[in-house]
Coordinates of C-alpha atoms in Angstrom, one line a residue:
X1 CA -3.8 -8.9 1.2
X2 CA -5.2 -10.2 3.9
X3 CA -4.7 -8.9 7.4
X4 CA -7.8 -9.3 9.5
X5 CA -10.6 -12.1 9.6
X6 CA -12.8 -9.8 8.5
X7 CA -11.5 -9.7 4.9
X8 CA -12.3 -13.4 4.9
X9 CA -16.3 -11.7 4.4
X10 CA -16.5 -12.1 0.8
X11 CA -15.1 -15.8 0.5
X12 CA -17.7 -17.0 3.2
X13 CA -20.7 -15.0 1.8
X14 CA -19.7 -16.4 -2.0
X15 CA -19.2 -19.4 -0.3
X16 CA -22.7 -19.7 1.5
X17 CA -24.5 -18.5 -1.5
X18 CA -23.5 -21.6 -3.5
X19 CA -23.9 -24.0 -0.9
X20 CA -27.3 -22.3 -1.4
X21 CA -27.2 -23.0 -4.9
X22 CA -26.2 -26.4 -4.7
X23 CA -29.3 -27.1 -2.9
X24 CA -31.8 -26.0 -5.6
X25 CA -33.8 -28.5 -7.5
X26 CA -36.4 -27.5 -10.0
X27 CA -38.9 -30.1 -9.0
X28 CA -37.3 -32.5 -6.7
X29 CA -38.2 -32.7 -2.6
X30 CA -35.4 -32.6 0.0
X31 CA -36.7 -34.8 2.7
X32 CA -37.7 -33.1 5.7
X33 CA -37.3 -29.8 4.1
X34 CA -39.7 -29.8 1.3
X35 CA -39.1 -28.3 -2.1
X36 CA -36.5 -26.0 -2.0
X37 CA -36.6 -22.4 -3.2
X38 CA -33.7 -21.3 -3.5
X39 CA -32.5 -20.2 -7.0
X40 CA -29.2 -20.7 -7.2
X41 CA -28.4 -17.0 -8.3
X42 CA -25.5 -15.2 -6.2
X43 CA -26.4 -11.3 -5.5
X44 CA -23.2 -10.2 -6.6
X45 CA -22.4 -7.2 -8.3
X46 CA -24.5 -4.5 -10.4
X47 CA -25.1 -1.0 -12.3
X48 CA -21.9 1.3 -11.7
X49 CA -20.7 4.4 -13.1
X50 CA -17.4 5.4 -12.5
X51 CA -14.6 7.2 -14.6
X52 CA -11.8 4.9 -16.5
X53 CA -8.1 5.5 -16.5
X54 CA -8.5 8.3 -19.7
X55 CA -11.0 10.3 -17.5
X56 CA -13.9 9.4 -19.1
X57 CA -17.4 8.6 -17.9
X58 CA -18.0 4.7 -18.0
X59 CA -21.4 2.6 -16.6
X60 CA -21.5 -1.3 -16.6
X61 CA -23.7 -0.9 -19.1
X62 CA -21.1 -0.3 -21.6
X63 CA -20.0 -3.7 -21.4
X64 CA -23.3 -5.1 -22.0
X65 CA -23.0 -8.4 -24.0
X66 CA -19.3 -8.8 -23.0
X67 CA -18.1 -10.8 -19.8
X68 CA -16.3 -9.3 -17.3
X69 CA -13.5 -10.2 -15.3
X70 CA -12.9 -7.7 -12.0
X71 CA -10.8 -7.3 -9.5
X72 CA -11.2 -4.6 -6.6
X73 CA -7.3 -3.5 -5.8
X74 CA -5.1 -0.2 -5.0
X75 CA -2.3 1.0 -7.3
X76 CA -0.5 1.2 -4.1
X77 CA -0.7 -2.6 -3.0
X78 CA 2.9 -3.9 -2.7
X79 CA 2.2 -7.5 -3.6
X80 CA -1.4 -8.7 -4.4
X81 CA -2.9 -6.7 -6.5
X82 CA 0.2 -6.4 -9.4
X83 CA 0.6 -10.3 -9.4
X84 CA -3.4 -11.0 -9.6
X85 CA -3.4 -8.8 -12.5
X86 CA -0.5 -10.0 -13.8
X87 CA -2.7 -13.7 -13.3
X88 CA -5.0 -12.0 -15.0
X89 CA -3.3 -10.7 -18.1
X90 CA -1.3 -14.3 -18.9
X91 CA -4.5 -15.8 -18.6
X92 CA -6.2 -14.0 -21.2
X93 CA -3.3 -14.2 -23.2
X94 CA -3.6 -18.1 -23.2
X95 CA -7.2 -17.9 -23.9
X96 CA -6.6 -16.9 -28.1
X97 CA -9.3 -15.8 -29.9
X98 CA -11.7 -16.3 -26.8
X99 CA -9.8 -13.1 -24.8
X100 CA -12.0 -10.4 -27.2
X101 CA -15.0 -12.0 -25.3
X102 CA -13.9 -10.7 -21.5
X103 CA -12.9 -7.7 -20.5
X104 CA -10.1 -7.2 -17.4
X105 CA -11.5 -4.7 -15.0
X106 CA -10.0 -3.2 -12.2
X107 CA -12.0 -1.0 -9.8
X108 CA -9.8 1.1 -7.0
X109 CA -10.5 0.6 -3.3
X110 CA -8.1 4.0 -2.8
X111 CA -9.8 6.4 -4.9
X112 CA -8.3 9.8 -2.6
X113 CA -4.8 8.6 -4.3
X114 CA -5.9 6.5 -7.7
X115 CA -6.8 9.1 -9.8
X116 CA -7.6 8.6 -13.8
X117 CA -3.9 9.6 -14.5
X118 CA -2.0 7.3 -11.8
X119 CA -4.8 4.2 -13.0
X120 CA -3.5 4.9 -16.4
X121 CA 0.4 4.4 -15.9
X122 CA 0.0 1.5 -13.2
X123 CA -2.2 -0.9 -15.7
X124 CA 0.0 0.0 -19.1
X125 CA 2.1 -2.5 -17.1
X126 CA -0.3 -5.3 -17.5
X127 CA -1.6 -4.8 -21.2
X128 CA -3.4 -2.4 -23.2
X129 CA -6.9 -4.5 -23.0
X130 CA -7.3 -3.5 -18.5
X131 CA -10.3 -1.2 -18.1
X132 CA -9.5 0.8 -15.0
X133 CA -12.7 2.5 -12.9
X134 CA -12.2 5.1 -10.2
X135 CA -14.8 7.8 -8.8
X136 CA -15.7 9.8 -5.6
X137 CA -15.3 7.5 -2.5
X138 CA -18.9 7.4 -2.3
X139 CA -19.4 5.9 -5.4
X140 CA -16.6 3.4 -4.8
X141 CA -18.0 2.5 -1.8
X142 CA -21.5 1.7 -2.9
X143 CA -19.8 -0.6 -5.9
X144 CA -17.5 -2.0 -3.1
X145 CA -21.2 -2.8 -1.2
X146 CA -22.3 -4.8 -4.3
X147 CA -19.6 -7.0 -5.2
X148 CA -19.3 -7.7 -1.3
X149 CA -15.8 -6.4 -1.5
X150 CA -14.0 -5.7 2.2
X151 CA -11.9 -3.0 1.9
X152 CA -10.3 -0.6 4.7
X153 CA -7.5 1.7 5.5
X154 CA -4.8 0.8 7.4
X155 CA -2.6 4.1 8.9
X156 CA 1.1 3.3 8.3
X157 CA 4.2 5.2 9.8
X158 CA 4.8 8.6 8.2
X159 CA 1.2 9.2 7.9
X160 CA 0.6 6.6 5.0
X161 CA -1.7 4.6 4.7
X162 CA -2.4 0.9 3.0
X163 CA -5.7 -1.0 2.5
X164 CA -6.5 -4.5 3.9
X165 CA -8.7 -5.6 1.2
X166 CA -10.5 -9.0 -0.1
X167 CA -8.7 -10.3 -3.1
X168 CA -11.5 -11.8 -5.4
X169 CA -11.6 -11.8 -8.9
X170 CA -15.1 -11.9 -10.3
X171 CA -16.4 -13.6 -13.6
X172 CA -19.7 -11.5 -14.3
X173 CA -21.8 -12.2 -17.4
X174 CA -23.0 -10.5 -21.1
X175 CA -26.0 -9.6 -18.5
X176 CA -23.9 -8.1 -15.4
X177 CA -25.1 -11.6 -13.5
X178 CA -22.1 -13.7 -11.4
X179 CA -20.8 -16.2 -13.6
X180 CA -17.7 -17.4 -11.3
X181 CA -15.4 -15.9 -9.0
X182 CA -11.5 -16.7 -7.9
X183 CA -9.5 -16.0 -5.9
X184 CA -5.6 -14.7 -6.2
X185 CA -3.6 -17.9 -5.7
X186 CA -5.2 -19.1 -9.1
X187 CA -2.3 -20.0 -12.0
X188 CA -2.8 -18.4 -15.4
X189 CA -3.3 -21.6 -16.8
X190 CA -6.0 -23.1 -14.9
X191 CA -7.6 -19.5 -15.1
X192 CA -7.6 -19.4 -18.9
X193 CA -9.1 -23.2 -18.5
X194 CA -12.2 -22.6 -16.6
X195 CA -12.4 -19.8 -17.8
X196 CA -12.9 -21.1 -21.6
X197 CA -14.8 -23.6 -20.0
X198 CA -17.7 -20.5 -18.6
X199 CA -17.7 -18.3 -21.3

């Protein structure tokens, strides 16, 4: 959800980076500019390890050779976070044989309240194939760092708290490179499209 301009970060940084990568040629010259050198690779994402939703140890390496589909969220977000993952889920579920190739992640921005056992009972909602990640907040917070996620608590009434966060989800590839990215307002359909289309 957004709430301040700030969460807009991601979108604009994703944003520049392909602007970036539209510019690349291999061999042509842009006039005035010369050949360009830009490769066209985002730097987005990389190695994690955090702890899934049945407490055990789990690195990105362990999905080496599968893609990736992530989304950064809090168990306690009111309205975002359940309906991309439920964008999510139907997606895959349109996708046939295809799903076994992409596993749904979903990494905590709230790790003080989305422990192992409360990640566990929030994603049975959305299907048995969701990996959820969790770890100290230092750990989150460096994972948060390389996926350019925007994330920060917001104090509520009562001594609550919520998170204004960016609300991305992230294609990443059998290598742990960026493949795609989308954002929340995507339907299932056109997800599971492009989707088949990139894997």
């Amino acid at each position: 959800m957004f709430k301040t301009k700030e969460a807009l970060i991601p979108y604009l940084l994703l944003a520049a980076a392909l602007a970036g990568g539209l510019l690349w040629h291999e061999s042509e010259m842009v006039p005035g500019l010369g050949r360009t050198v830009t490769s066209g690779q985002i730097a987005v994402g990389g190695p994690y390890a955090l702890t899934d939703q049945d407490g055990k140890p789990r690195t990105s390496s362990d999905f080496h050779g599968k893609y990736q589909l992530v989304y950064f969220g809090y168990t306690f977000c009111p309205d975002v976070c359940p309906t991309t993952l439920a964008v999510m889920a139907a997606a895959l579920d349109k996708m046939g044989v295809d799903q076994n190739r992409i596993v749904p992640v979903f990494i905590t921005i709230d790790p003080e309240r989305d422990s192992p056992a409360v990640l566990k009972k929030y994603l049975a909602a959305f299907g048995p194939r969701f990996v959820g990640l969790t770890g100290a907040p230092q750990q989150i917070a460096q994972v948060e760092k390389e996926f350019r996620v925007y994330a920060k608590k917001q104090p509520m009434a009562g001594g609550n708290y919520g998170m204004d966060h960016s609300s991305v989800m992230y294609l990443m590839g059998p290598d742990g490179r960026l493949v795609g990215f989308y954002d929340e307002a995507m339907q299932p359909e056109d997800l599971a499209k492009d989707l088949k289309k990139k894997i």
